[in-house]
Short mmCIF file of C-alpha atoms and ligand atoms in Angstrom, two decimals:
data_model
loop_
_atom_site.label_atom_id
_atom_site.label_comp_id
_atom_site.label_asym_id
_atom_site.label_seq_id
_atom_site.Cartn_x
_atom_site.Cartn_y
_atom_site.Cartn_z
CA MET J 1192 0.00 0.00 0.00
CA SER J 1193 1.29 3.49 -0.77
CA THR J 1194 0.26 6.69 0.97
CA GLN J 1195 0.35 10.18 -0.49
CA LYS J 1196 1.07 12.04 2.72
CA THR J 1197 2.30 11.12 6.17
CA ILE J 1198 -0.74 11.04 8.42
CA LYS J 1199 -0.12 13.19 11.47
CA ARG J 1200 -3.63 13.44 12.82
CA THR J 1201 -4.44 11.85 16.15
CA THR J 1202 -6.28 8.56 15.70
CA SER J 1203 -9.09 6.95 17.65
CA THR J 1204 -6.71 4.18 18.74
CA GLN J 1205 -4.33 6.79 20.20
CA ILE J 1206 -7.22 8.27 22.17
CA SER J 1207 -8.21 4.82 23.37
CA ALA J 1208 -4.65 4.14 24.56
CA ARG J 1209 -4.81 7.22 26.81
CA LYS J 1210 -6.72 5.35 29.55
CA ASN J 1211 -4.98 6.08 32.88
CA GLU J 1212 -2.54 8.40 31.11
CA GLN J 1213 -2.51 12.18 30.75
CA PRO J 1214 -6.09 13.56 30.75
CA ILE J 1215 -7.64 13.91 27.28
CA VAL J 1216 -8.49 17.48 26.23
CA ALA J 1217 -11.43 18.00 23.89
CA LEU J 1218 -13.71 20.79 22.70
CA THR J 1219 -16.63 21.02 20.35
CA SER J 1220 -16.00 22.86 17.10
CA TYR J 1221 -18.25 23.79 14.22
CA HIS J 1222 -16.14 26.18 12.22
CA THR J 1223 -12.79 26.38 10.37
CA HIS J 1224 -11.10 29.34 12.10
CA THR J 1225 -11.87 28.31 15.66
CA ALA J 1226 -10.86 24.71 14.82
CA ALA J 1227 -7.47 26.02 13.64
CA ILE J 1228 -7.01 28.02 16.87
CA ALA J 1229 -7.97 25.10 19.12
CA ASP J 1230 -6.12 22.39 17.17
CA PRO J 1231 -2.68 22.60 18.88
CA TYR J 1232 -4.21 22.40 22.38
CA VAL J 1233 -6.72 19.56 22.07
CA ASP J 1234 -6.58 15.82 21.45
CA PHE J 1235 -9.86 15.77 19.60
CA LEU J 1236 -12.47 18.17 18.27
CA LEU J 1237 -16.09 17.08 18.30
CA VAL J 1238 -18.38 18.44 15.63
CA GLY J 1239 -21.27 18.10 18.06
CA ASP J 1240 -24.92 18.21 17.11
CA SER J 1241 -25.09 20.94 19.77
CA LEU J 1242 -24.39 23.08 16.69
CA GLY J 1243 -28.17 23.02 16.24
CA MET J 1244 -28.55 25.11 19.38
CA VAL J 1245 -25.29 27.08 19.29
CA MET J 1246 -25.13 27.92 15.57
CA ASN J 1247 -28.78 27.73 14.54
CA GLY J 1248 -30.79 28.73 17.60
CA PHE J 1249 -32.82 25.49 17.74
CA GLU J 1250 -34.26 24.60 21.16
CA THR J 1251 -32.91 21.04 20.99
CA THR J 1252 -30.52 18.99 18.85
CA LEU J 1253 -33.40 17.09 17.23
CA PRO J 1254 -33.81 19.20 14.06
CA VAL J 1255 -30.13 18.79 13.10
CA THR J 1256 -29.69 16.94 9.79
CA LEU J 1257 -26.95 14.72 8.38
CA ASP J 1258 -26.21 17.38 5.72
CA MET J 1259 -25.67 20.00 8.44
CA MET J 1260 -23.26 17.70 10.30
CA ILE J 1261 -21.37 16.99 7.08
CA ALA J 1262 -21.08 20.69 6.15
CA HIS J 1263 -19.67 21.59 9.58
CA GLY J 1264 -17.50 18.45 9.68
CA LYS J 1265 -15.81 19.55 6.42
CA ALA J 1266 -15.27 23.06 7.84
CA VAL J 1267 -13.63 21.75 11.01
CA PHE J 1268 -11.49 19.23 9.12
CA ALA J 1269 -10.20 22.07 6.92
CA GLY J 1270 -9.13 24.08 9.99
CA ALA J 1271 -7.58 21.39 12.19
CA LYS J 1272 -4.37 19.67 11.17
CA SER J 1273 -3.52 17.36 14.07
CA ALA J 1274 -6.51 16.73 16.35
CA LEU J 1275 -8.80 13.76 15.77
CA ILE J 1276 -12.08 15.02 14.31
CA VAL J 1277 -15.18 13.25 15.62
CA VAL J 1278 -18.55 14.02 14.04
CA ASP J 1279 -21.87 13.42 15.81
CA MET J 1280 -24.46 11.26 14.09
CA PRO J 1281 -27.66 13.33 14.30
CA PHE J 1282 -31.02 12.13 15.63
CA GLY J 1283 -32.70 9.76 13.19
CA SER J 1284 -29.55 8.85 11.26
CA TYR J 1285 -28.58 5.66 13.12
CA GLU J 1286 -31.30 4.32 15.46
CA GLU J 1287 -33.39 2.40 12.90
CA SER J 1288 -30.91 -0.32 12.04
CA PRO J 1289 -27.17 -1.04 12.05
CA GLN J 1290 -27.26 -1.02 8.23
CA ILE J 1291 -28.75 2.49 8.05
CA ALA J 1292 -26.28 3.64 10.71
CA PHE J 1293 -23.42 2.22 8.64
CA ARG J 1294 -24.61 3.92 5.46
CA ASN J 1295 -24.85 7.30 7.19
CA ALA J 1296 -21.58 6.89 9.10
CA VAL J 1297 -19.83 6.10 5.81
CA ARG J 1298 -21.27 9.28 4.29
CA ILE J 1299 -19.87 11.26 7.23
CA LEU J 1300 -16.42 9.65 6.98
CA LYS J 1301 -16.19 9.95 3.18
CA GLU J 1302 -17.53 13.49 2.86
CA THR J 1303 -15.82 15.10 5.87
CA GLU J 1304 -12.64 12.94 6.07
CA CYS J 1305 -13.12 12.89 9.87
CA GLY J 1306 -11.62 10.05 11.91
CA ALA J 1307 -14.62 8.87 13.93
CA VAL J 1308 -18.32 9.31 14.63
CA LYS J 1309 -20.17 9.63 17.93
CA LEU J 1310 -23.62 8.32 18.67
CA GLU J 1311 -25.83 8.44 21.75
CA GLY J 1312 -27.24 5.51 23.68
CA GLY J 1313 -26.20 2.52 25.75
CA LEU J 1314 -27.37 -1.10 25.81
CA HIS J 1315 -29.83 -0.68 22.95
CA MET J 1316 -27.20 0.90 20.66
CA ALA J 1317 -24.44 -1.63 21.45
CA PRO J 1318 -25.25 -3.95 18.49
CA THR J 1319 -25.08 -0.95 16.12
CA ILE J 1320 -21.74 0.18 17.56
CA LYS J 1321 -20.37 -3.37 17.12
CA PHE J 1322 -21.63 -3.47 13.52
CA LEU J 1323 -19.95 -0.15 12.69
CA VAL J 1324 -16.64 -0.90 14.43
CA GLU J 1325 -16.37 -4.34 12.76
CA ARG J 1326 -16.71 -2.56 9.40
CA GLY J 1327 -14.03 0.06 10.00
CA VAL J 1328 -15.98 2.93 11.54
CA PRO J 1329 -14.47 4.14 14.84
CA VAL J 1330 -17.28 5.02 17.26
CA MET J 1331 -17.31 7.18 20.37
CA GLY J 1332 -20.16 6.32 22.77
CA HIS J 1333 -22.27 8.79 24.76
CA VAL J 1334 -24.25 7.81 27.88
CA GLY J 1335 -25.86 9.53 30.87
CA LEU J 1336 -27.74 12.58 29.67
CA THR J 1337 -28.32 11.93 26.00
CA PRO J 1338 -29.78 15.17 24.57
CA GLN J 1339 -31.32 13.44 21.52
CA ALA J 1340 -33.60 11.60 23.99
CA ILE J 1341 -34.73 14.87 25.62
CA ASN J 1342 -38.41 14.20 24.90
CA THR J 1343 -38.34 10.88 26.74
CA LEU J 1344 -35.92 11.99 29.49
CA GLY J 1345 -38.22 14.95 30.26
CA GLY J 1346 -35.52 17.65 30.37
CA PHE J 1347 -31.79 18.40 30.59
CA LYS J 1348 -31.29 16.84 34.03
CA THR J 1349 -28.32 15.33 35.86
CA GLN J 1350 -28.49 11.53 35.60
CA GLY J 1351 -27.91 9.04 38.44
CA ARG J 1352 -28.50 11.50 41.28
CA THR J 1353 -29.14 8.66 43.74
CA LYS J 1354 -27.35 5.32 43.98
CA ASP J 1355 -30.46 3.30 43.11
CA LEU J 1356 -30.42 4.97 39.67
CA TRP J 1357 -26.80 4.09 38.83
CA GLN J 1358 -26.96 0.51 37.57
CA PRO J 1359 -28.69 1.10 34.19
CA ILE J 1360 -26.16 3.86 33.40
CA ILE J 1361 -23.23 1.62 34.36
CA ASP J 1362 -24.74 -1.15 32.20
CA ASP J 1363 -24.99 1.31 29.29
CA ALA J 1364 -21.33 2.35 29.57
CA VAL J 1365 -20.16 -1.27 29.85
CA ALA J 1366 -22.27 -2.36 26.85
CA VAL J 1367 -20.96 0.47 24.68
CA SER J 1368 -17.33 -0.22 25.57
CA GLU J 1369 -17.75 -3.98 25.08
CA ALA J 1370 -19.26 -3.25 21.65
CA GLY J 1371 -16.00 -1.58 20.65
CA ALA J 1372 -16.40 2.15 21.32
CA PHE J 1373 -12.93 3.70 21.59
CA ALA J 1374 -14.05 6.20 24.27
CA VAL J 1375 -17.31 7.10 25.96
CA VAL J 1376 -18.73 10.55 26.73
CA LEU J 1377 -20.35 10.72 30.18
CA GLU J 1378 -22.75 13.66 30.22
CA ALA J 1379 -24.31 15.27 33.29
CA MET J 1380 -23.91 12.68 35.99
CA ALA J 1381 -23.06 12.57 39.67
CA GLU J 1382 -19.33 12.42 40.45
CA PRO J 1383 -19.29 9.04 42.25
CA LEU J 1384 -21.13 7.44 39.33
CA ALA J 1385 -18.66 8.92 36.81
CA ALA J 1386 -15.81 7.65 39.01
CA LYS J 1387 -17.30 4.15 39.14
CA ILE J 1388 -17.81 3.98 35.37
CA THR J 1389 -14.30 5.32 34.75
CA LYS J 1390 -12.85 2.57 36.97
CA THR J 1391 -15.04 -0.12 35.39
CA ILE J 1392 -14.60 0.34 31.63
CA PRO J 1393 -11.28 -0.17 29.81
CA VAL J 1394 -11.63 2.80 27.44
CA PRO J 1395 -11.37 6.49 28.34
CA THR J 1396 -14.37 8.36 29.69
CA ILE J 1397 -14.79 11.94 28.50
CA GLY J 1398 -16.78 14.03 30.94
CA ILE J 1399 -19.10 16.95 30.35
CA GLY J 1400 -20.68 17.93 33.65
CA ALA J 1401 -19.48 14.60 35.02
CA SER J 1402 -16.61 15.73 37.28
CA ASN J 1403 -12.86 15.51 37.33
CA GLU J 1404 -13.01 11.75 37.80
CA CYS J 1405 -13.22 11.16 34.04
CA ASP J 1406 -10.20 10.35 31.83
CA GLY J 1407 -10.74 13.55 29.86
CA GLN J 1408 -13.02 16.55 29.52
CA ILE J 1409 -15.04 18.15 26.77
CA LEU J 1410 -16.87 21.49 26.75
CA VAL J 1411 -18.87 23.32 24.15
CA MET J 1412 -16.29 25.83 22.85
CA GLU J 1413 -18.70 28.80 22.81
CA ASP J 1414 -19.65 28.07 26.45
CA MET J 1415 -16.08 28.06 27.77
CA LEU J 1416 -15.20 31.13 25.68
CA GLY J 1417 -17.96 33.19 27.29
CA LEU J 1418 -19.87 33.53 24.04
CA SER J 1419 -23.05 31.66 24.92
CA PRO J 1420 -25.84 33.73 26.49
CA ARG J 1421 -26.70 30.94 28.98
CA VAL J 1422 -24.44 28.10 30.11
CA PRO J 1423 -24.96 25.06 32.33
CA LYS J 1424 -23.82 25.56 35.96
CA PHE J 1425 -20.80 23.26 35.64
CA VAL J 1426 -19.22 25.34 32.86
CA LYS J 1427 -16.20 27.45 33.76
CA GLU J 1428 -15.87 30.44 31.43
CA PHE J 1429 -12.21 30.76 30.44
CA GLY J 1430 -12.74 33.88 28.34
CA LYS J 1431 -15.07 36.79 27.71
CA VAL J 1432 -15.31 36.53 23.94
CA GLY J 1433 -18.92 37.78 23.81
CA VAL J 1434 -17.86 41.01 25.54
CA ALA J 1435 -14.79 41.35 23.24
CA ILE J 1436 -16.96 40.88 20.12
CA GLU J 1437 -19.45 43.47 21.30
CA SER J 1438 -16.80 46.09 22.07
CA ALA J 1439 -15.08 45.49 18.68
CA ILE J 1440 -18.41 45.87 16.84
CA LYS J 1441 -19.20 49.04 18.82
CA ALA J 1442 -15.79 50.51 17.90
CA TYR J 1443 -16.32 49.60 14.22
CA SER J 1444 -19.79 51.13 14.23
CA ASN J 1445 -18.43 54.35 15.79
CA ASP J 1446 -15.59 54.52 13.21
CA VAL J 1447 -18.01 54.10 10.31
CA LYS J 1448 -20.48 56.65 11.68
CA SER J 1449 -17.77 59.24 12.35
CA ARG J 1450 -16.13 58.62 8.94
CA GLN J 1451 -12.91 57.47 10.64
CA PHE J 1452 -12.82 54.15 8.85
CA PRO J 1453 -9.07 53.55 8.96
CA SER J 1454 -8.02 51.74 5.78
CA GLN J 1455 -6.70 53.86 2.88
CA ASP J 1456 -5.46 50.76 1.09
CA HIS J 1457 -8.03 49.51 -1.41
CA THR J 1458 -6.14 46.40 -2.54
CA PHE J 1459 -7.27 42.99 -1.43
CA ALA J 1460 -3.77 41.71 -0.65
CA LEU J 1461 -3.86 39.73 2.58
CA LYS J 1462 -1.75 40.72 5.54
CA ASP J 1463 -0.27 38.17 7.92
CA LYS J 1464 -1.34 38.28 11.55
O1 LIG P 757 -23.16 17.76 20.74
C1 LIG P 757 -22.33 17.97 21.61
O2 LIG P 757 -21.81 19.08 21.77
C2 LIG P 757 -21.99 16.87 22.49
C3 LIG P 757 -21.16 17.19 23.69
C4 LIG P 757 -22.07 17.75 24.71
C5 LIG P 757 -20.41 16.02 24.20
O3 LIG P 757 -22.39 15.77 22.28
#
């Protein structure tokens, strides 16, 4: 076999091998420029279906389509040069049968060139995960709060608040890892439950609102940047990008209105930053 270029991107197997090693750093990304900025600092970028809420103003992730995920997956792949790119399979694109899931996962891999897909669900999705992995599709699992099931879960609520509610979530994580998922997102769950799952399964757990006990962390980039108008309580804002954008736009608006627009150069030559 010959290869055109040396592949330098992080692979799903490298992420999987990070169990009990240095914590895995991940962020969501939907967009070329921010993917390029984040790329040197993260192990993987997730093109999450949260883009439905963050980029499109939907109330849930349910309206997100496969075409939307593919368009944003291509944009992120173009910006990032070393991180693994994982693309979410949207609601309705994988639940019906392993065959339909495979067909749609292949579209995502072929059209975006990403290195893996993520899908939500535990025990009931394990046969689909196995089917995909056996056919060359790396899959990241996602258990606990699964936003695509919002209408049956009854709201965005922390899962496994009391010990009697833990076992089905543990069973989900075990099933997904036994099916071949290379890592599993644990969303919105009590710390002792996240700790127990992390000790039980052999692949890395990636927490979002699931405590420091996980093998890695993921946040929605706009939330940690301080760009989202409302964020979940567990989110630490590492920047104030919303405020910075507003003051830049105000300054621009003032310049235009007072005819102080600075550029005298009317060429379109690009300048390096
Ligand atoms: O869609 C998304 O952003 C996600 C993360 C919350 C893990 O699935």
